[in-house]
Amino acid sequence: MASTSESASESASESEQVSAAIAGELALMDPRVRSSRDLARQWLDPEYVEVGASGRRWTLRDILAALPDMAGSADEGPHYEPVEMTGVLLAPGLVHLTYETVLDGRHARRSSLWRRRDAQSGWRMYYHQATPVPPVAE
């Protein structure tokens, strides 16, 4: 059985890992990062895959080519507004985040997997999926 101090240490480690993934997720919503392929690449895993809200499958190469021109990338345009972001540590170095976003009135539910291969690579988004939320009928 783990002692109280060991449990607290493990919890802090889990909390730190989830916090690091959340920080990365928020960075990828920043127009300065989105508009720079070099900055975005620092947060995306070399094996990155995304299933966008449109259903399109994106690879790292695809997303880096398109990201600077996508919605949410311009300082003066609409920006992503994340809501209720939560995370859970699935295994050491693997965090699952879920949340919702609003961008220019459009809502989406989002899920991301963040992984850290080693201390040098840092946390990077490995997988992302967005599902559009239809407008509520009034």
PDB file of C-alpha atoms in Angstrom:
ATOM      1  CA  MET A   1       0.000   0.000   0.000  1.00  0.00           C
ATOM      2  CA  ALA A   2       1.347   3.449  -0.911  1.00  0.00           C
ATOM      3  CA  SER A   3       2.019   5.888   1.853  1.00  0.00           C
ATOM      4  CA  THR A   4       0.225   9.233   1.982  1.00  0.00           C
ATOM      5  CA  SER A   5       3.335  11.070   0.772  1.00  0.00           C
ATOM      6  CA  GLU A   6       3.751   8.635  -2.147  1.00  0.00           C
ATOM      7  CA  SER A   7       0.083   9.049  -3.099  1.00  0.00           C
ATOM      8  CA  ALA A   8       0.391  12.832  -2.937  1.00  0.00           C
ATOM      9  CA  SER A   9       3.518  12.660  -5.103  1.00  0.00           C
ATOM     10  CA  GLU A  10       1.765  10.446  -7.667  1.00  0.00           C
ATOM     11  CA  SER A  11      -1.256  12.784  -7.704  1.00  0.00           C
ATOM     12  CA  ALA A  12       0.972  15.822  -8.184  1.00  0.00           C
ATOM     13  CA  SER A  13       2.702  14.065 -11.053  1.00  0.00           C
ATOM     14  CA  GLU A  14      -0.657  13.228 -12.644  1.00  0.00           C
ATOM     15  CA  SER A  15      -1.863  16.781 -12.119  1.00  0.00           C
ATOM     16  CA  GLU A  16       1.341  18.199 -13.617  1.00  0.00           C
ATOM     17  CA  GLN A  17       1.036  15.972 -16.687  1.00  0.00           C
ATOM     18  CA  VAL A  18      -2.603  16.949 -17.267  1.00  0.00           C
ATOM     19  CA  SER A  19      -1.732  20.625 -16.741  1.00  0.00           C
ATOM     20  CA  ALA A  20       1.084  20.381 -19.295  1.00  0.00           C
ATOM     21  CA  ALA A  21      -1.289  18.897 -21.882  1.00  0.00           C
ATOM     22  CA  ILE A  22      -3.882  21.612 -21.200  1.00  0.00           C
ATOM     23  CA  ALA A  23      -1.200  24.290 -21.626  1.00  0.00           C
ATOM     24  CA  GLY A  24      -0.276  22.787 -24.993  1.00  0.00           C
ATOM     25  CA  GLU A  25      -3.905  22.597 -26.093  1.00  0.00           C
ATOM     26  CA  LEU A  26      -4.431  26.256 -25.219  1.00  0.00           C
ATOM     27  CA  ALA A  27      -1.213  27.212 -27.022  1.00  0.00           C
ATOM     28  CA  LEU A  28      -2.513  25.571 -30.208  1.00  0.00           C
ATOM     29  CA  MET A  29      -5.592  27.828 -30.022  1.00  0.00           C
ATOM     30  CA  ASP A  30      -3.417  30.964 -29.853  1.00  0.00           C
ATOM     31  CA  PRO A  31      -3.458  32.845 -33.189  1.00  0.00           C
ATOM     32  CA  ARG A  32       0.316  33.468 -32.917  1.00  0.00           C
ATOM     33  CA  VAL A  33       0.944  29.721 -32.773  1.00  0.00           C
ATOM     34  CA  ARG A  34      -1.700  28.833 -35.368  1.00  0.00           C
ATOM     35  CA  SER A  35      -0.296  31.332 -37.867  1.00  0.00           C
ATOM     36  CA  SER A  36       3.274  29.965 -37.542  1.00  0.00           C
ATOM     37  CA  ARG A  37       4.108  26.532 -38.901  1.00  0.00           C
ATOM     38  CA  ASP A  38       7.305  26.480 -36.828  1.00  0.00           C
ATOM     39  CA  LEU A  39       5.502  27.278 -33.559  1.00  0.00           C
ATOM     40  CA  ALA A  40       2.666  24.839 -34.285  1.00  0.00           C
ATOM     41  CA  ARG A  41       5.155  22.062 -35.137  1.00  0.00           C
ATOM     42  CA  GLN A  42       6.631  22.371 -31.621  1.00  0.00           C
ATOM     43  CA  TRP A  43       3.270  21.278 -30.147  1.00  0.00           C
ATOM     44  CA  LEU A  44       2.371  18.523 -32.653  1.00  0.00           C
ATOM     45  CA  ASP A  45       3.697  14.961 -32.575  1.00  0.00           C
ATOM     46  CA  PRO A  46       5.516  13.730 -35.706  1.00  0.00           C
ATOM     47  CA  GLU A  47       2.796  11.029 -35.986  1.00  0.00           C
ATOM     48  CA  TYR A  48      -0.049  13.543 -35.492  1.00  0.00           C
ATOM     49  CA  VAL A  49      -3.475  12.694 -36.926  1.00  0.00           C
ATOM     50  CA  GLU A  50      -6.688  14.699 -36.713  1.00  0.00           C
ATOM     51  CA  VAL A  51     -10.261  13.960 -37.670  1.00  0.00           C
ATOM     52  CA  GLY A  52     -11.711  17.436 -38.117  1.00  0.00           C
ATOM     53  CA  ALA A  53     -15.272  18.579 -37.527  1.00  0.00           C
ATOM     54  CA  SER A  54     -15.794  18.234 -41.294  1.00  0.00           C
ATOM     55  CA  GLY A  55     -14.812  14.554 -41.114  1.00  0.00           C
ATOM     56  CA  ARG A  56     -11.574  15.182 -42.989  1.00  0.00           C
ATOM     57  CA  ARG A  57      -8.484  13.278 -41.849  1.00  0.00           C
ATOM     58  CA  TRP A  58      -5.403  15.471 -41.424  1.00  0.00           C
ATOM     59  CA  THR A  59      -1.771  14.411 -41.026  1.00  0.00           C
ATOM     60  CA  LEU A  60       0.966  16.570 -39.540  1.00  0.00           C
ATOM     61  CA  ARG A  61       2.020  17.663 -43.019  1.00  0.00           C
ATOM     62  CA  ASP A  62      -1.579  18.503 -44.015  1.00  0.00           C
ATOM     63  CA  ILE A  63      -2.355  20.512 -40.893  1.00  0.00           C
ATOM     64  CA  LEU A  64       0.912  22.476 -40.943  1.00  0.00           C
ATOM     65  CA  ALA A  65       0.266  23.458 -44.559  1.00  0.00           C
ATOM     66  CA  ALA A  66      -3.313  24.605 -43.859  1.00  0.00           C
ATOM     67  CA  LEU A  67      -3.228  25.921 -40.280  1.00  0.00           C
ATOM     68  CA  PRO A  68      -2.073  29.519 -40.942  1.00  0.00           C
ATOM     69  CA  ASP A  69      -5.093  30.040 -43.243  1.00  0.00           C
ATOM     70  CA  MET A  70      -7.667  28.303 -41.040  1.00  0.00           C
ATOM     71  CA  ALA A  71     -10.245  29.982 -38.820  1.00  0.00           C
ATOM     72  CA  GLY A  72      -8.840  31.094 -35.488  1.00  0.00           C
ATOM     73  CA  SER A  73      -5.387  31.870 -36.909  1.00  0.00           C
ATOM     74  CA  ALA A  74      -5.712  35.624 -37.480  1.00  0.00           C
ATOM     75  CA  ASP A  75      -5.256  38.154 -34.679  1.00  0.00           C
ATOM     76  CA  GLU A  76      -8.207  40.197 -35.888  1.00  0.00           C
ATOM     77  CA  GLY A  77     -10.535  37.273 -36.650  1.00  0.00           C
ATOM     78  CA  PRO A  78     -12.631  35.012 -34.421  1.00  0.00           C
ATOM     79  CA  HIS A  79     -10.751  33.031 -31.778  1.00  0.00           C
ATOM     80  CA  TYR A  80     -11.386  29.664 -30.196  1.00  0.00           C
ATOM     81  CA  GLU A  81     -13.187  29.852 -26.863  1.00  0.00           C
ATOM     82  CA  PRO A  82     -12.608  26.616 -24.909  1.00  0.00           C
ATOM     83  CA  VAL A  83     -15.213  25.524 -22.360  1.00  0.00           C
ATOM     84  CA  GLU A  84     -14.996  22.907 -19.580  1.00  0.00           C
ATOM     85  CA  MET A  85     -11.596  21.484 -20.497  1.00  0.00           C
ATOM     86  CA  THR A  86     -10.761  18.410 -18.442  1.00  0.00           C
ATOM     87  CA  GLY A  87      -8.047  15.819 -18.643  1.00  0.00           C
ATOM     88  CA  VAL A  88      -7.123  12.400 -17.361  1.00  0.00           C
ATOM     89  CA  LEU A  89      -3.796  10.599 -17.273  1.00  0.00           C
ATOM     90  CA  LEU A  90      -4.287   7.323 -19.176  1.00  0.00           C
ATOM     91  CA  ALA A  91      -0.723   6.107 -18.621  1.00  0.00           C
ATOM     92  CA  PRO A  92       2.597   7.747 -17.815  1.00  0.00           C
ATOM     93  CA  GLY A  93       3.229  10.185 -20.663  1.00  0.00           C
ATOM     94  CA  LEU A  94      -0.292   9.897 -22.156  1.00  0.00           C
ATOM     95  CA  VAL A  95      -3.084  12.377 -21.371  1.00  0.00           C
ATOM     96  CA  HIS A  96      -6.626  12.506 -22.770  1.00  0.00           C
ATOM     97  CA  LEU A  97      -8.322  15.929 -22.892  1.00  0.00           C
ATOM     98  CA  THR A  98     -11.987  16.647 -23.592  1.00  0.00           C
ATOM     99  CA  TYR A  99     -13.707  20.010 -23.943  1.00  0.00           C
ATOM    100  CA  GLU A 100     -15.971  22.121 -26.108  1.00  0.00           C
ATOM    101  CA  THR A 101     -15.130  25.126 -28.230  1.00  0.00           C
ATOM    102  CA  VAL A 102     -17.006  28.020 -29.721  1.00  0.00           C
ATOM    103  CA  LEU A 103     -15.556  29.647 -32.833  1.00  0.00           C
ATOM    104  CA  ASP A 104     -17.529  32.339 -34.588  1.00  0.00           C
ATOM    105  CA  GLY A 105     -20.783  30.958 -33.158  1.00  0.00           C
ATOM    106  CA  ARG A 106     -20.039  27.331 -34.119  1.00  0.00           C
ATOM    107  CA  HIS A 107     -19.817  24.785 -31.299  1.00  0.00           C
ATOM    108  CA  ALA A 108     -17.747  21.584 -31.341  1.00  0.00           C
ATOM    109  CA  ARG A 109     -16.911  18.834 -28.870  1.00  0.00           C
ATOM    110  CA  ARG A 110     -13.220  18.006 -28.913  1.00  0.00           C
ATOM    111  CA  SER A 111     -10.974  15.199 -27.760  1.00  0.00           C
ATOM    112  CA  SER A 112      -7.164  15.140 -27.835  1.00  0.00           C
ATOM    113  CA  LEU A 113      -4.449  12.695 -26.900  1.00  0.00           C
ATOM    114  CA  TRP A 114      -1.184  14.215 -25.735  1.00  0.00           C
ATOM    115  CA  ARG A 115       1.963  12.179 -25.338  1.00  0.00           C
ATOM    116  CA  ARG A 116       5.439  12.711 -24.047  1.00  0.00           C
ATOM    117  CA  ARG A 117       7.934  10.214 -25.397  1.00  0.00           C
ATOM    118  CA  ASP A 118      10.849  11.436 -23.290  1.00  0.00           C
ATOM    119  CA  ALA A 119      12.038  14.432 -21.305  1.00  0.00           C
ATOM    120  CA  GLN A 120      13.630  16.047 -24.367  1.00  0.00           C
ATOM    121  CA  SER A 121      10.596  15.892 -26.669  1.00  0.00           C
ATOM    122  CA  GLY A 122       8.116  17.550 -24.321  1.00  0.00           C
ATOM    123  CA  TRP A 123       4.344  17.195 -24.562  1.00  0.00           C
ATOM    124  CA  ARG A 124       2.893  16.992 -28.067  1.00  0.00           C
ATOM    125  CA  MET A 125      -0.588  16.467 -29.436  1.00  0.00           C
ATOM    126  CA  TYR A 126      -0.720  12.988 -30.954  1.00  0.00           C
ATOM    127  CA  TYR A 127      -4.405  12.793 -31.959  1.00  0.00           C
ATOM    128  CA  HIS A 128      -7.305  15.239 -32.140  1.00  0.00           C
ATOM    129  CA  GLN A 129     -10.954  14.832 -33.063  1.00  0.00           C
ATOM    130  CA  ALA A 130     -13.697  17.435 -33.352  1.00  0.00           C
ATOM    131  CA  THR A 131     -17.422  16.770 -33.609  1.00  0.00           C
ATOM    132  CA  PRO A 132     -19.759  19.612 -34.556  1.00  0.00           C
ATOM    133  CA  VAL A 133     -22.603  20.356 -32.167  1.00  0.00           C
ATOM    134  CA  PRO A 134     -25.758  21.304 -34.079  1.00  0.00           C
ATOM    135  CA  PRO A 135     -27.475  24.555 -33.118  1.00  0.00           C
ATOM    136  CA  VAL A 136     -30.241  24.176 -30.570  1.00  0.00           C
ATOM    137  CA  ALA A 137     -33.668  24.702 -32.116  1.00  0.00           C
ATOM    138  CA  GLU A 138     -35.547  27.563 -30.519  1.00  0.00           C
TER     139      GLU A 138
END
